[in-house]
Coordinates of C-alpha atoms in Angstrom, one line a residue:
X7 CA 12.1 14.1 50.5
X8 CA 10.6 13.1 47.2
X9 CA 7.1 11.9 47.0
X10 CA 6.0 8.6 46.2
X11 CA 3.3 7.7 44.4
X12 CA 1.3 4.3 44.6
X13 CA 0.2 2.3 42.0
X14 CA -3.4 3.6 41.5
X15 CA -2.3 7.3 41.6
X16 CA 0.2 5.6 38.7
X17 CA -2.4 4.2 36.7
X18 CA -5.1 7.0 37.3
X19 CA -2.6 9.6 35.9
X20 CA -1.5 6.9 33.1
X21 CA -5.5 6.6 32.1
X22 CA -5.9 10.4 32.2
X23 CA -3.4 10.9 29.5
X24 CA -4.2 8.2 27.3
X25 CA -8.1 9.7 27.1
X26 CA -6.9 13.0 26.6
X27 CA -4.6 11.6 23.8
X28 CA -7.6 9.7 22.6
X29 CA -9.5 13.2 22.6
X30 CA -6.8 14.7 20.8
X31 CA -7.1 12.2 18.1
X32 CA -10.9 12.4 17.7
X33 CA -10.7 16.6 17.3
X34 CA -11.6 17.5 13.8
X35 CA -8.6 18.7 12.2
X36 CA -10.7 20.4 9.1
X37 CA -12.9 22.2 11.5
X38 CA -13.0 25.8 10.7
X39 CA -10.4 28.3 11.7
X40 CA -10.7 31.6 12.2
X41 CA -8.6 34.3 10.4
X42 CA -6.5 37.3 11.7
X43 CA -9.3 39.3 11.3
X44 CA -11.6 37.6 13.3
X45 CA -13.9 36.0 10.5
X46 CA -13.9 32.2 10.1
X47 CA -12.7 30.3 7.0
X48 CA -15.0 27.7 6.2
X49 CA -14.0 25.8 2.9
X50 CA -16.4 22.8 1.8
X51 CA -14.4 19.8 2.2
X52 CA -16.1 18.2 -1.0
X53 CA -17.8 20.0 -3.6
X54 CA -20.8 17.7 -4.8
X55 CA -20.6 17.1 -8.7
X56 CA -22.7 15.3 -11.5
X57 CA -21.2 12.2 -12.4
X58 CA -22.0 11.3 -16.3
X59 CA -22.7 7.5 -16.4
X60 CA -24.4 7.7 -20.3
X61 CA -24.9 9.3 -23.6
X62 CA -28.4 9.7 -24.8
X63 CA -28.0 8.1 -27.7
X64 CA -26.8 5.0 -25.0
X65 CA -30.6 5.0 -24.5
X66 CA -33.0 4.7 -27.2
X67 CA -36.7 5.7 -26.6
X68 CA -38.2 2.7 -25.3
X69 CA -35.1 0.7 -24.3
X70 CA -33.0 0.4 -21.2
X71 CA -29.7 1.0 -20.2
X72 CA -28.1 -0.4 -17.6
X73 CA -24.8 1.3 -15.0
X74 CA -23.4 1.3 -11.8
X75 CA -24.5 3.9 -9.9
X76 CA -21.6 6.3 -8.9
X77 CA -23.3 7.3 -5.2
X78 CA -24.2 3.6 -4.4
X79 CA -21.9 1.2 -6.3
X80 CA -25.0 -1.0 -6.8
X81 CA -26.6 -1.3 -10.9
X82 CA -29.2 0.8 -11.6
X83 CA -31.2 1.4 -15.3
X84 CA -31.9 4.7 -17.3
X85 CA -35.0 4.3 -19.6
X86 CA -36.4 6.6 -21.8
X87 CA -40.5 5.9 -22.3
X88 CA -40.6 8.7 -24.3
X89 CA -38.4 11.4 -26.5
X90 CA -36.5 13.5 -24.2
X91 CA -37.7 11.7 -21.2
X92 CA -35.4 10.2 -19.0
X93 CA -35.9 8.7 -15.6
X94 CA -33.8 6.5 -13.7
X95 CA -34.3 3.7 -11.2
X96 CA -32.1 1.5 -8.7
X97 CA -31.9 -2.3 -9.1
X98 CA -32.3 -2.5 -5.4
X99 CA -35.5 -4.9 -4.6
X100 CA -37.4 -3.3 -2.4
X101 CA -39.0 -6.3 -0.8
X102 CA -35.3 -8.1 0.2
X103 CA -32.6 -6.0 -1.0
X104 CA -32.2 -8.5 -4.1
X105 CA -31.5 -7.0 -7.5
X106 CA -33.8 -6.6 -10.6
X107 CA -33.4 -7.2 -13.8
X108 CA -35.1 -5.1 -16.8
X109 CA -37.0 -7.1 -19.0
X110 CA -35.3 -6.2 -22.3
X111 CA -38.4 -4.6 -24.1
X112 CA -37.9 -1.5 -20.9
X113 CA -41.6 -2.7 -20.0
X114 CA -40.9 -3.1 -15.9
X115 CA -38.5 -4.7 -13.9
X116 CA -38.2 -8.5 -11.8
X117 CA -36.6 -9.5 -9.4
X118 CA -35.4 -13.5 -9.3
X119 CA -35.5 -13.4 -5.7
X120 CA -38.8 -13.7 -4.7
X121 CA -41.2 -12.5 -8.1
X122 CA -41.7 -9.1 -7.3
X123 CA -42.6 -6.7 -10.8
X124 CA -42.4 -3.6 -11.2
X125 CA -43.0 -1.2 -13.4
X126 CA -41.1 0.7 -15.9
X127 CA -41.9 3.9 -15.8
X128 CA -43.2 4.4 -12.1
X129 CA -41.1 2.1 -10.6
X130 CA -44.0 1.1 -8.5
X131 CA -44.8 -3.0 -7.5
X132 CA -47.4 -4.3 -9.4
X133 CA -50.1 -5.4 -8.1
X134 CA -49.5 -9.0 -7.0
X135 CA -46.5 -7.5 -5.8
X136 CA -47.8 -5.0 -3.6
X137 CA -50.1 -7.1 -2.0
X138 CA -47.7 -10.2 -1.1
X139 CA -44.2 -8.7 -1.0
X140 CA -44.2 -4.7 -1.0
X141 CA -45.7 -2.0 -1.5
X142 CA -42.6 0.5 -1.5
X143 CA -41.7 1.5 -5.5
X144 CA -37.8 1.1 -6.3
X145 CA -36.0 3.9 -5.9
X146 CA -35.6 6.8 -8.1
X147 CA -32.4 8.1 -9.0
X148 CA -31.9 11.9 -9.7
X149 CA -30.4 12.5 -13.1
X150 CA -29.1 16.2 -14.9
X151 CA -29.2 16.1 -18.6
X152 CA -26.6 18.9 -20.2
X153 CA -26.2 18.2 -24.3
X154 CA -26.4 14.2 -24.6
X155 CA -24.9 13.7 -21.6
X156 CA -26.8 12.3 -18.5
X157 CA -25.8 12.8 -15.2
X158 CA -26.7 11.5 -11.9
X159 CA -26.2 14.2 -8.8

């Protein structure tokens, strides 16, 4: 006599499967694997590289040059206050998230939003600015210079 199931048994045994299914599908495939002889392969999925976004000749001593950066996708500026100096900073407003804009002489940075100023070569608020909207500087950006090209990491 075959045995009959009723319909929770049926639907306990349905949701069972479909979680271990669901399981399955959340494993991660590039985990690392171990090798005949025992030791375990474990291959960087990403290598992290410099990603040029000027020349420096794009950025004169005391002038500004504005990119994308490559990590965030929002516009940052490269300025160079003095020879072989180079620093970067995000556009990011630290008070509300609003970008800045350079002011074209590379002297600081304002944002349209709200006032805030900040300066050029700290990236710190000014100090209006830190006393009425933030104190937090805009963020600076890493950058690799090899030959005349400028890199961010």
């Amino acid at each position: 006599m075959a045995k009959q199931f009723d319909r929770r048994q049926v639907l306990s045994a349905g949701v069972a499967g479909v979680a271990i299914v669901g399981l399955a599908a959340c494993s991660d495939s590039d985990s690392d694997e171990t090798t005949e002889q025992g030791l375990t392969n474990t291959t960087p999925t990403s290598m992290p590289t410099n990603k040029v976004v000027a020349k420096t000749t794009d950025v004169p001593v005391g002038s500004v040059f504005k990119f994308n950066d490559p990590n965030t996708g929002i516009p940052a500026y490269i300025l160079q206050p003095a020879a072989g100096t180079f620093i970067a900073y995000s556009s990011k407003c630290t008070h509300q998230g609003c970008i800045v804009e350079a002011y074209p002489d590379a002297s600081g940075f304002s944002c349209a939003c709200h006032g805030a100023k900040y300066d050029s070569v700290t990236g710190a608020p000014d100090e209006v600015t830190s006393k009425t909207l933030t104190a937090t500087p805009l963020a600076k950006i890493s950058l690799t210079i090899a030959g005349d090209q400028i890199s961010v990491a």
